[in-house]
Short mmCIF file of C-alpha atoms in Angstrom, two decimals:
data_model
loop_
_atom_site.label_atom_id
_atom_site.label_comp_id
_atom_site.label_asym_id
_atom_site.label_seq_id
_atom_site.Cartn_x
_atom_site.Cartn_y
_atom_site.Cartn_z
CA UNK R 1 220.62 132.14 149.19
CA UNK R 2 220.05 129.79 151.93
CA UNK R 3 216.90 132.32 152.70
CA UNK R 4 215.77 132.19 149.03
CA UNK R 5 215.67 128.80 148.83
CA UNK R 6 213.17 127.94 151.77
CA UNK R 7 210.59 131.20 150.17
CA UNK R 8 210.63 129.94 146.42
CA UNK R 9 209.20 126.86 146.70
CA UNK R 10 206.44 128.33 148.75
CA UNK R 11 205.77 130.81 146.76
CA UNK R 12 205.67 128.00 144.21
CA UNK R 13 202.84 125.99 146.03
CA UNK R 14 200.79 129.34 146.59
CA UNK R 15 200.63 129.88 143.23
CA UNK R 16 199.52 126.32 142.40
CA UNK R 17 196.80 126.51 144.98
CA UNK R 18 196.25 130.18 143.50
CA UNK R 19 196.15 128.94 139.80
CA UNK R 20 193.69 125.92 140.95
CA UNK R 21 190.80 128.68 142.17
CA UNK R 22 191.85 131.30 139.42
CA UNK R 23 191.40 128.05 136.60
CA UNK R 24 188.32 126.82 138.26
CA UNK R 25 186.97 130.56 137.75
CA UNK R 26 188.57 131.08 134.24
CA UNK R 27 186.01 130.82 131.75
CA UNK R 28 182.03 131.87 131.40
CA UNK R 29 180.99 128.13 130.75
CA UNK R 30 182.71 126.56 133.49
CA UNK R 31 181.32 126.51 137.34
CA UNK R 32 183.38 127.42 140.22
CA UNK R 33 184.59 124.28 141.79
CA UNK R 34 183.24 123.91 145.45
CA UNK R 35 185.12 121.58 147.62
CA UNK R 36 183.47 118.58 149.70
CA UNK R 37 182.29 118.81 153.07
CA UNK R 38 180.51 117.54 155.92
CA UNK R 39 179.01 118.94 159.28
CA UNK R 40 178.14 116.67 162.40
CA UNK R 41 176.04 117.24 165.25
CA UNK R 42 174.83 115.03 167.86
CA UNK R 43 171.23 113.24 169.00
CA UNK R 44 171.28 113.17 173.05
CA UNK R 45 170.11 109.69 174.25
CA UNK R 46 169.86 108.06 177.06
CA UNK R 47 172.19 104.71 176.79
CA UNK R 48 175.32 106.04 178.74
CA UNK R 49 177.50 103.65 176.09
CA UNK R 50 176.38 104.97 172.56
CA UNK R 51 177.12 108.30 170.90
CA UNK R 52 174.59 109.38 168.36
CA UNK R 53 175.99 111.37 165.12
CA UNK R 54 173.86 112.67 162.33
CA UNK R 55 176.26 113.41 159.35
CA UNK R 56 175.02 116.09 156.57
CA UNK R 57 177.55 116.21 153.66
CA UNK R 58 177.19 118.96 150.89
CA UNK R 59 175.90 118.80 147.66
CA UNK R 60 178.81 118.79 145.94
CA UNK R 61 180.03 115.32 148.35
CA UNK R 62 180.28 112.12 146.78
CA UNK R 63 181.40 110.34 150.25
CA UNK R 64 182.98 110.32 153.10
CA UNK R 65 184.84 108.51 155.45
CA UNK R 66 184.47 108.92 159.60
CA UNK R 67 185.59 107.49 163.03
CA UNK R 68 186.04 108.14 166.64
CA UNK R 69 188.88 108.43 168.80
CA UNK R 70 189.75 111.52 170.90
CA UNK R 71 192.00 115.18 170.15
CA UNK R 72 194.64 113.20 170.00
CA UNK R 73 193.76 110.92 167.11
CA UNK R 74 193.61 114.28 164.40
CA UNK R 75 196.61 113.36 162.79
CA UNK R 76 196.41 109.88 162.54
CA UNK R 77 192.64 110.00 161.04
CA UNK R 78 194.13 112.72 158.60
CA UNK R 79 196.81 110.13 157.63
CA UNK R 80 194.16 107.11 157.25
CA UNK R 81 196.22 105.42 160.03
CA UNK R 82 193.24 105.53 162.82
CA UNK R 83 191.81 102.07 163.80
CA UNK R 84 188.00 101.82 163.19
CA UNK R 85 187.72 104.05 159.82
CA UNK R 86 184.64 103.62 157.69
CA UNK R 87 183.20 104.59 154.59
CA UNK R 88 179.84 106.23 153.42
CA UNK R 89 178.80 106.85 150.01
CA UNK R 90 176.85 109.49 148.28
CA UNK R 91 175.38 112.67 149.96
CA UNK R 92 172.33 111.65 151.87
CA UNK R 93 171.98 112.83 155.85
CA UNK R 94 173.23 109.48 157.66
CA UNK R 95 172.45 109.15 161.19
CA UNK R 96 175.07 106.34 162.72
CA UNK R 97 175.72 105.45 166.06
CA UNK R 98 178.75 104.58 167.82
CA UNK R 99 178.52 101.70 170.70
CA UNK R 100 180.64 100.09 173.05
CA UNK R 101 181.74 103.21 174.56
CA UNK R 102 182.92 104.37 178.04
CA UNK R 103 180.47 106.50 179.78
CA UNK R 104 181.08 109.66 180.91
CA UNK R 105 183.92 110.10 178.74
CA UNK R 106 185.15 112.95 175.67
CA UNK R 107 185.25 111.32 172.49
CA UNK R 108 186.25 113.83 168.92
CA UNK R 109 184.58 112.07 166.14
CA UNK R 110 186.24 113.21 162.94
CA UNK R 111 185.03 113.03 159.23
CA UNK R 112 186.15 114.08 155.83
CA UNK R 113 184.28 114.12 152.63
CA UNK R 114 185.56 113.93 149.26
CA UNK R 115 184.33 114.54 145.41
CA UNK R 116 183.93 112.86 142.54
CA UNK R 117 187.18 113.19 141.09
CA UNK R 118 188.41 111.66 144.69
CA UNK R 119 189.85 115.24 146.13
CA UNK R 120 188.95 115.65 149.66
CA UNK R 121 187.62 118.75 151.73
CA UNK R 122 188.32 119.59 155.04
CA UNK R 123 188.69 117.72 158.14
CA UNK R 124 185.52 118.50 160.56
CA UNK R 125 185.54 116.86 164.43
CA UNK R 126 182.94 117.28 166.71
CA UNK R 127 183.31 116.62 170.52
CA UNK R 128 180.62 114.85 172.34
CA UNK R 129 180.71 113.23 176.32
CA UNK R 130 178.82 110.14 176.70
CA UNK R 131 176.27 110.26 179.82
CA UNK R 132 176.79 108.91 183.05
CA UNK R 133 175.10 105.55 183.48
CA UNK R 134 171.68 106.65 184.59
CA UNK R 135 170.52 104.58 188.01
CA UNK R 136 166.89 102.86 187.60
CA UNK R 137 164.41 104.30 190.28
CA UNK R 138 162.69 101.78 192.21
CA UNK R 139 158.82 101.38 191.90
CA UNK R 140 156.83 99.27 194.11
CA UNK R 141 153.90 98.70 194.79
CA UNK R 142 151.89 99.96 197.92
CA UNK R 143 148.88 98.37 197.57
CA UNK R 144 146.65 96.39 195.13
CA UNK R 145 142.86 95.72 195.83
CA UNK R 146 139.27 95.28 193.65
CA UNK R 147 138.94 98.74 193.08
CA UNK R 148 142.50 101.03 193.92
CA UNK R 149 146.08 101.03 193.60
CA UNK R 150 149.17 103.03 194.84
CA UNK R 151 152.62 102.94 193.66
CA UNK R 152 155.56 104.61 194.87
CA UNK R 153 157.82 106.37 193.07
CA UNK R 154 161.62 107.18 194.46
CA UNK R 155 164.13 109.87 193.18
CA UNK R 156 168.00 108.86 192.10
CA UNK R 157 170.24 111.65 191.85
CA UNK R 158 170.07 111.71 187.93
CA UNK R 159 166.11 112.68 188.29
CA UNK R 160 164.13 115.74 188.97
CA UNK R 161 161.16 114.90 187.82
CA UNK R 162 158.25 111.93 187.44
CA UNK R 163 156.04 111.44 184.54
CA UNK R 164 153.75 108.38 185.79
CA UNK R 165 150.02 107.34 184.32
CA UNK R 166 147.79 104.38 184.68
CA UNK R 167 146.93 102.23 181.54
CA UNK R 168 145.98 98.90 180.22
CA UNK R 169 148.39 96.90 178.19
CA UNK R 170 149.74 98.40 175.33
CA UNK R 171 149.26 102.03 176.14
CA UNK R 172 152.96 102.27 176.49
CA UNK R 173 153.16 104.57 173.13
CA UNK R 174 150.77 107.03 174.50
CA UNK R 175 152.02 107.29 177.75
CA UNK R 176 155.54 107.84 176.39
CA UNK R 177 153.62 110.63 173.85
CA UNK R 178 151.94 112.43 177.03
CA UNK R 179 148.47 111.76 175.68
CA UNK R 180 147.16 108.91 177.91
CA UNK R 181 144.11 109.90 180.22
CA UNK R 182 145.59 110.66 183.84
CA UNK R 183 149.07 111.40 182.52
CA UNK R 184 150.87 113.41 185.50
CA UNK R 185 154.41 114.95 186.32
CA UNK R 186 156.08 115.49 189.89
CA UNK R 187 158.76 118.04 189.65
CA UNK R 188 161.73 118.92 193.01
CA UNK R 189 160.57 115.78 194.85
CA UNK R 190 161.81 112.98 196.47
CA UNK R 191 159.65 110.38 196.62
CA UNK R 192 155.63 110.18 195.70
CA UNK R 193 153.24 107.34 195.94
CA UNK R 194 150.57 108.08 193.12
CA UNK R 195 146.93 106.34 194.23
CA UNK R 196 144.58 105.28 192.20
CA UNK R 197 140.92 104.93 193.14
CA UNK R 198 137.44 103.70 191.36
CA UNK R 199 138.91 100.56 189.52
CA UNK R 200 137.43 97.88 187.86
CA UNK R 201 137.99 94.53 190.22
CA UNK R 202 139.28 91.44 188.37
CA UNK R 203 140.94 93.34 185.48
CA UNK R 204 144.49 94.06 184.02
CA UNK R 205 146.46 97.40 184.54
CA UNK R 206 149.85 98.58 183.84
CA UNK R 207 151.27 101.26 185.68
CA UNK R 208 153.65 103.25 183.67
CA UNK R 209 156.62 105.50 184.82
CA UNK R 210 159.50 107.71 183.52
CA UNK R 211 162.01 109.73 184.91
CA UNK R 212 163.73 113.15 183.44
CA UNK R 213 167.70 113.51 183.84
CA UNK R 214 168.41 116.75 185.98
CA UNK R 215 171.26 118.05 183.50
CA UNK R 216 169.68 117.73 180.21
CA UNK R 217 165.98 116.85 180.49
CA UNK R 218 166.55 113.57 178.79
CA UNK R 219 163.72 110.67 179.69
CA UNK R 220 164.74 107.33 181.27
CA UNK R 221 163.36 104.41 180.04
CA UNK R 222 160.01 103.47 180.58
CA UNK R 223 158.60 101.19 183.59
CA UNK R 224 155.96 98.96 183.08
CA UNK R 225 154.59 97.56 186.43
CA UNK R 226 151.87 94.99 185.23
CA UNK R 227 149.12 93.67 187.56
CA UNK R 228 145.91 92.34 188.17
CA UNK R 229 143.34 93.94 190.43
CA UNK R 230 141.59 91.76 193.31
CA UNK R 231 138.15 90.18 192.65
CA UNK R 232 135.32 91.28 194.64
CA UNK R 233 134.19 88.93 197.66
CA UNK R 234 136.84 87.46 200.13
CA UNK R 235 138.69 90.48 200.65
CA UNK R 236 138.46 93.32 203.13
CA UNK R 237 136.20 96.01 202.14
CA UNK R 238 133.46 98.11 203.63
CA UNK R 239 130.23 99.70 203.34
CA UNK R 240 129.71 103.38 203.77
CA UNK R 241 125.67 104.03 205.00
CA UNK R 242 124.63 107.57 205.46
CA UNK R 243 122.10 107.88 208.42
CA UNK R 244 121.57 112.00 208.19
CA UNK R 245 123.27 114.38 205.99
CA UNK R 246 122.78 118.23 205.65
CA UNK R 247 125.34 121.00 204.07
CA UNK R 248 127.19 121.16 206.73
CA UNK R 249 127.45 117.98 208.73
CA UNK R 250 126.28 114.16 208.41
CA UNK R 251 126.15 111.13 210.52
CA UNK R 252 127.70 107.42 208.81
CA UNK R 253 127.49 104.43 209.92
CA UNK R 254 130.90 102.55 208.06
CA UNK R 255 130.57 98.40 208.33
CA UNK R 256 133.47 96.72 207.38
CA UNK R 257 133.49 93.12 206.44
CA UNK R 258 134.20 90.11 208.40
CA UNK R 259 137.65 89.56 206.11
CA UNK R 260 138.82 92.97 207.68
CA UNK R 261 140.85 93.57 210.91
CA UNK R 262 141.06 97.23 211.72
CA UNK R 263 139.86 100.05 209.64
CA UNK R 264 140.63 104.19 209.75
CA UNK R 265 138.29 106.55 207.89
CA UNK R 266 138.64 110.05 207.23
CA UNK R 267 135.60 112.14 205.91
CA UNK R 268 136.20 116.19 203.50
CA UNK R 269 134.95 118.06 201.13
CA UNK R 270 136.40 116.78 197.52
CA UNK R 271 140.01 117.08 197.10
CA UNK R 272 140.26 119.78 200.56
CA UNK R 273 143.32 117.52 201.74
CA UNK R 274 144.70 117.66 198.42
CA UNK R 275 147.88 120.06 198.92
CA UNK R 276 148.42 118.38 202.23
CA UNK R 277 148.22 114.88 200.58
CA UNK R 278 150.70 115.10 197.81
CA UNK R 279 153.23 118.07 198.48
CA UNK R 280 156.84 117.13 198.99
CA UNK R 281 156.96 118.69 202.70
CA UNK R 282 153.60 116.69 203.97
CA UNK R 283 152.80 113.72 203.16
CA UNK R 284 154.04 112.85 199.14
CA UNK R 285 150.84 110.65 198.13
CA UNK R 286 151.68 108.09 200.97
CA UNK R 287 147.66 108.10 202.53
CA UNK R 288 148.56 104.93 204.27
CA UNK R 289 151.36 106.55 206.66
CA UNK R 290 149.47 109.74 206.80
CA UNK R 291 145.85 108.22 207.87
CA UNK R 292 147.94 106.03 210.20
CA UNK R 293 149.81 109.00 211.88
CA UNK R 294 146.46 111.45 211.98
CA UNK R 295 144.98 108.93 213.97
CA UNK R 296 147.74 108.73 216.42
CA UNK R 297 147.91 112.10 216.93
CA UNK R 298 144.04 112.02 217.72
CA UNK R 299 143.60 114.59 215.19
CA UNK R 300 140.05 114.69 215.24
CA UNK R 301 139.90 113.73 211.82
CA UNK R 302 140.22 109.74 211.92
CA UNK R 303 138.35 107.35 213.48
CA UNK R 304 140.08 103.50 214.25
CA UNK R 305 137.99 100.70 215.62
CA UNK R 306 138.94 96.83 216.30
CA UNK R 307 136.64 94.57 216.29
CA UNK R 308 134.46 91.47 214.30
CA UNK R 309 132.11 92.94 212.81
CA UNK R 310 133.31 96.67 213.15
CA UNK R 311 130.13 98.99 213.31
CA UNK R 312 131.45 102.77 213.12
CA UNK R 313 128.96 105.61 213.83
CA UNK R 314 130.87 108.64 212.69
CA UNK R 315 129.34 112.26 212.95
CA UNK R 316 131.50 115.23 210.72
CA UNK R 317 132.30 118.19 212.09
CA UNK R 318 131.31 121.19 210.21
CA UNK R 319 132.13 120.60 206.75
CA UNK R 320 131.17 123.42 204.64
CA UNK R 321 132.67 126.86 204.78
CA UNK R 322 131.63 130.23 203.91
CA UNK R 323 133.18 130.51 201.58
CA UNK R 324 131.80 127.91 199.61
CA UNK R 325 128.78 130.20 197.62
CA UNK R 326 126.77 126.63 196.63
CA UNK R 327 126.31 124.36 199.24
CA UNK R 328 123.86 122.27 197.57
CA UNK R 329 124.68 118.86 195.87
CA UNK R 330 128.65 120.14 196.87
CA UNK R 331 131.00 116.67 196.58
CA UNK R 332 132.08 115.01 199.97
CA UNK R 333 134.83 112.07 200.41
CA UNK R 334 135.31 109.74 202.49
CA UNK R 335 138.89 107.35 202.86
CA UNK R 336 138.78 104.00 204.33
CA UNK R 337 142.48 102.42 205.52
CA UNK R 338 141.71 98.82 205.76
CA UNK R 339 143.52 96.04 207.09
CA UNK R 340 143.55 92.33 206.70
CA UNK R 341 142.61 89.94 209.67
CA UNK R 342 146.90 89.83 210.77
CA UNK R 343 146.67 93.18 210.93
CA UNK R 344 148.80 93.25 207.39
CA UNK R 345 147.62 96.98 205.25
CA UNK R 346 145.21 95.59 202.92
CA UNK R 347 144.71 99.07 201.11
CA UNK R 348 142.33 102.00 200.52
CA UNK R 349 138.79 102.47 199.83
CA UNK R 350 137.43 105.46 198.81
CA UNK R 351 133.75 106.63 198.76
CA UNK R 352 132.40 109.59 196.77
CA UNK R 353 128.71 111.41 197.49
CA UNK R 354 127.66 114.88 198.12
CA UNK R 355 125.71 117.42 199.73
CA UNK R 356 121.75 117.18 199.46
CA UNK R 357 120.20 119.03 196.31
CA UNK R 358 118.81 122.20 196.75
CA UNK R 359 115.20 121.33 197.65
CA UNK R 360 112.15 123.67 195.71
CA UNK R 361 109.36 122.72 198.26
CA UNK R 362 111.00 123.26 201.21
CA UNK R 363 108.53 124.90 203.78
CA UNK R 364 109.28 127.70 205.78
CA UNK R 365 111.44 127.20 209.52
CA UNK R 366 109.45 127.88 212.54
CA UNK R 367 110.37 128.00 215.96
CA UNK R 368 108.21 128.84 219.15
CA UNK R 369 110.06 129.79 222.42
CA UNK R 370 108.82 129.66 226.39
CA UNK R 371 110.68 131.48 228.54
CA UNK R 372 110.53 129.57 232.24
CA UNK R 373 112.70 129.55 235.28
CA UNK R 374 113.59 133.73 235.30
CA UNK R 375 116.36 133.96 238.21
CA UNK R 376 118.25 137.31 238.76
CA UNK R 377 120.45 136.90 235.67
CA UNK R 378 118.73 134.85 233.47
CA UNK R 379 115.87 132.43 232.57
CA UNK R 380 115.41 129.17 230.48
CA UNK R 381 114.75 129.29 226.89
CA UNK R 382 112.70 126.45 225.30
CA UNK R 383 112.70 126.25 221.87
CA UNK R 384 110.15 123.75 219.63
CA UNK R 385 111.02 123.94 215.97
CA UNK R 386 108.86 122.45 213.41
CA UNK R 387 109.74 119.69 210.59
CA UNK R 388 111.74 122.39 208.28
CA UNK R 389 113.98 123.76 210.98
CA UNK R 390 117.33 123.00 210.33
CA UNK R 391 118.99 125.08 213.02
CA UNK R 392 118.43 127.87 214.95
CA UNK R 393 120.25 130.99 216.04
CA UNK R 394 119.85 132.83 218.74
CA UNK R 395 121.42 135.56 221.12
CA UNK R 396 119.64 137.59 224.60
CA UNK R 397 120.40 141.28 224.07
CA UNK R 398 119.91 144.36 226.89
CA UNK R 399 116.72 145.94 226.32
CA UNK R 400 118.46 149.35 226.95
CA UNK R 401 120.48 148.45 224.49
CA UNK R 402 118.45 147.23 221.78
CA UNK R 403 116.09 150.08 221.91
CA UNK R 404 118.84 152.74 221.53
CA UNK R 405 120.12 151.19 218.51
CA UNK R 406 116.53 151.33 217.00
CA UNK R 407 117.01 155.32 217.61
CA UNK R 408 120.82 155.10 215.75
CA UNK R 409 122.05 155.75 212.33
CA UNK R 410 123.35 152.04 212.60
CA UNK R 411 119.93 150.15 212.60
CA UNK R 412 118.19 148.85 209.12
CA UNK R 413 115.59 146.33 208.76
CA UNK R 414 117.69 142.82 208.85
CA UNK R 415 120.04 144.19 211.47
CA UNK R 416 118.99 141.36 213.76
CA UNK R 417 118.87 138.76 211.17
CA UNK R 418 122.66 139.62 209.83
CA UNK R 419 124.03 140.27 213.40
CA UNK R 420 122.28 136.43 214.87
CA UNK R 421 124.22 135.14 211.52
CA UNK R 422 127.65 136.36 212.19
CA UNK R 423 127.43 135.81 216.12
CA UNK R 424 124.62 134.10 216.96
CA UNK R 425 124.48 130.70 219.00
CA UNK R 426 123.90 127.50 216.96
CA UNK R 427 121.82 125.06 217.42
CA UNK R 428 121.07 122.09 215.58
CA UNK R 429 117.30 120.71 215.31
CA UNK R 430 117.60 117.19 213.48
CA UNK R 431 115.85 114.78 215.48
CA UNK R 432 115.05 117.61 218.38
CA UNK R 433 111.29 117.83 218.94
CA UNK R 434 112.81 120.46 221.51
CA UNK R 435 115.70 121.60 223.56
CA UNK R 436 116.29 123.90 226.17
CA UNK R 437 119.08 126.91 226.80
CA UNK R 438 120.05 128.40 230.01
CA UNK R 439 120.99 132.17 229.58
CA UNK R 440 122.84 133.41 232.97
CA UNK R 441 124.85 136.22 231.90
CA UNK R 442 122.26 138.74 232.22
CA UNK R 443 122.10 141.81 235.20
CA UNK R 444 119.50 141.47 238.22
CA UNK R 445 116.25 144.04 237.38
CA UNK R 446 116.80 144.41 233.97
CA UNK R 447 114.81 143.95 230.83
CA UNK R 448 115.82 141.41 228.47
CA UNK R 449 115.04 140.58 224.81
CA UNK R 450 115.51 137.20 223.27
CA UNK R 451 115.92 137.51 219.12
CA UNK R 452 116.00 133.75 217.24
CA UNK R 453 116.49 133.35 213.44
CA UNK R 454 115.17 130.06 212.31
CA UNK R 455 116.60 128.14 209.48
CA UNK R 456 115.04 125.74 207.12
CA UNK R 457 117.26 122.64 205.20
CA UNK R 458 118.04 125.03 202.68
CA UNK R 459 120.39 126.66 204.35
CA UNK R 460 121.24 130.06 204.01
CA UNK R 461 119.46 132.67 202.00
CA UNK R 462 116.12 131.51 200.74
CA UNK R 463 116.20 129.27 204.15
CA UNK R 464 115.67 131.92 206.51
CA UNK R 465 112.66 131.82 208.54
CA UNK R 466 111.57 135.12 210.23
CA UNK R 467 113.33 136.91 213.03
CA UNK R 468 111.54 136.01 216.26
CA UNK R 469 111.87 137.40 219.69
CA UNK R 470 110.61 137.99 223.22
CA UNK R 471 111.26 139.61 226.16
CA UNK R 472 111.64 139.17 229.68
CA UNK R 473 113.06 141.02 233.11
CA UNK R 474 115.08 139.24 235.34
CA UNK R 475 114.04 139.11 238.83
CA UNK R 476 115.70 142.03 241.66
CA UNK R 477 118.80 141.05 243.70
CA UNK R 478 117.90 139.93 246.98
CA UNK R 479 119.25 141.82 249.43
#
């Protein structure tokens, strides 16, 4: 009996919960009752002490009520004992958030929604961690003059990536929207300094900067550095004249002012330093340290100079490649590191130009040769180019030599003129009315021919002159 007892009255209640559904369903007019609900998910943000929560409750929900606790709360929310429950009405999506929290901690937010008539669906809970307080990454400034800026930029553990820009005031929405002109990312890096170069002097900027949480992508707040940029006059700067330029070298003359100290300059082609500049294993944006250290190292690449008034004459090495297909009008930098009168960093000017045009009426490169001094291995080659030589190659070959190739499957008509370009000997013209070569690697008693390949400032292609050459034997050992 005892048995019987305890299994009638649930049978009892199964049937009542049975009878509810099978009433509810009893009947062609009458719609099947649907009970109450709710579902939860959460908005990630970045405060470490606020959960976010948007609520959705069905149709058929008149209310519901909610709170937050942890697991271990279940029973007491169920039982309306739980400290902190509230109340929302109707069945609109509500988006509420929860504040004053620990961070990184578990919280189980729990809600239950209920009908008209006041009966009440099932419990739903939802889990959610708060973050860990996210640290602020320091930006400061490198520099600040009339016409560039640098800021540096340095990684917390929370961040994997930058998202930086330069703006005026107020472009805070855009920048945070990724649509402000200059907008840029740094992904896997440590630290960056960002530069910033043609300016206006005497006028407001705001450099802007984010960083993006390495678990879940989130973005920090936004940094606003605000500042001013010098005005023109008492300040170190510097001017940049160019004395001779061609495609593939120049010669500057770089004056600095009587305001500045010291100054290091670094001529290349546009942006050729670029990788070098910013990667995360050279130099991370920070031009300052790296000018400073090239010059150091005496890389060939810097020039320094101390002195009142500095005068720098500075002469590139080759500059273009071949590589490059267009030489003409082809954009050249140059970096200035200047530094006040203490020897304090003052900051960074930069100087943009290019490669001459491409010139239409460019006449044709000459060059006429003497041949003087002929010893047992060799002679002296004078060369006179005219006004539209450039350069000129040139190279002595064996007679013997020569005139078995003309016999050989291997000769065709600009054989000389591609085989002086690949391995001739260089020589520059500017400013040369002439110059003179000594060739002593030639045998005693043998017949020598000298080919040169003039070239005009066009460089190149429509710059070639005509192959020239002349020959010569050198005199008999002497016994």
């Amino acid at each position: 009996m005892k048995n019987k007892f305890l299994f009638y009255p649930y049978i009892a209640l199964l049937m009542v919960a049975i009878g509810s559904l099978v009433t509810a369903c009893d009947g062609d007019d009458e719609e099947p009752i649907i009970a109450p609900s709710v579902t939860m998910e959460r908005i990630m943000t970045t405060d470490s002490n606020e959960l976010t929560i948007v609520f959705t409750p069905s149709e058929s929900t008149a209310g519901f009520k909610y709170a937050i606790g942890d697991e271990t709360d279940r029973q007491a929310f169920i039982q309306g004992q739980l400290s902190g429950i509230k109340e929302c009405e109707g069945n609109g999506k509500q988006t509420i958030v929860f504040q004053g929290l620990s961070e990184n901690e578990v919280y189980t937010v729990f809600a239950c929604a209920y009908n008209q008539e006041g009966a009440t669906g099932p419990i739903a809970s939802i889990k959610a961690k708060t973050r860990n307080k996210i640290e602020e990454f320091p930006v400061t400034k490198q520099y600040v003059t009339d016409h560039s800026a640098a800021f540096t930029l340095k990684a917390t553990s929370d961040y994997f990536r930058f998202a930086f820009a330069l703006g005026k005031p107020g472009d805070k929405k855009i920048f945070e929207a990724g649509v402000i002109e200059g907008y840029e990312t740094k992904e896997n890096i440590s630290e960056y300094t960002a530069n910033y170069f043609d300016l206006d002097a005497n006028t407001k900027y705001v450099f802007y900067a984010r960083g993006f949480d390495r678990l879940s992508g989130i973005a920090s707040e936004t940094q606003e550095y605000a500042f001013t940029t010098d005005a023109s006059g008492n300040i170190p700067a510097a001017d940049l004249k160019i004395n001779y330029m061609d495609m593939y070298s120049g010669d500057y003359t770089l004056t600095p002012n009587a305001y500045c100290g010291k100054c290091i300059v670094f001529f290349s082609l546009k942006d050729e330093y670029k990788d070098m500049i910013e990667e995360e294993l050279n130099w991370r944006g920070d031009m300052v340290t790296m000018m400073e250290r090239w010059t150091e190292l005496n890389t060939g690449m810097t020039y320094k100079s101390v002195g009142d008034p500095l005068n720098v004459t500075y002469t590139t090495p080759t500059l273009l490649t071949t590589e490059i297909s267009n030489p003409f009008g082809y954009p050249l930098e140059a970096y200035a590191l200047l530094y006040k009168k203490d020897g304090e960093v003052y900051g960074i000017q930069k100087f943009s130009f290019s490669t001459p045009p491409y010139q239409e009426k460019m006449g044709m490169a000459k060059v006429e040769l003497k041949i003087s001094n002929i010893t047992e291995t060799g002679a002296f080659y004078e060369f006179t180019p005219n006004e539209y030589t450039m350069g000129v190659l040139m190279q002595t070959f064996d007679a013997e030599w020569y005139e078995k190739l003309l016999q050989s499957s291997d000769y065709y008509d600009n054989y000389i003129r591609d085989f002086l370009y690949m391995n001739g000997y260089w020589n520059y013209c500017h400013n040369v009315s002439s110059f003179t070569l000594p060739e002593r690697s030639a045998e005693p008693g043998k017949r020598c021919y000298v080919f040169y390949l003039p070239m005009n400032y066009n460089g190149p292609g429509d710059g070639w002159g005509e192959v020239g050459q002349m020959m010569y034997t050198t005199l008999e050992k002497k016994d």
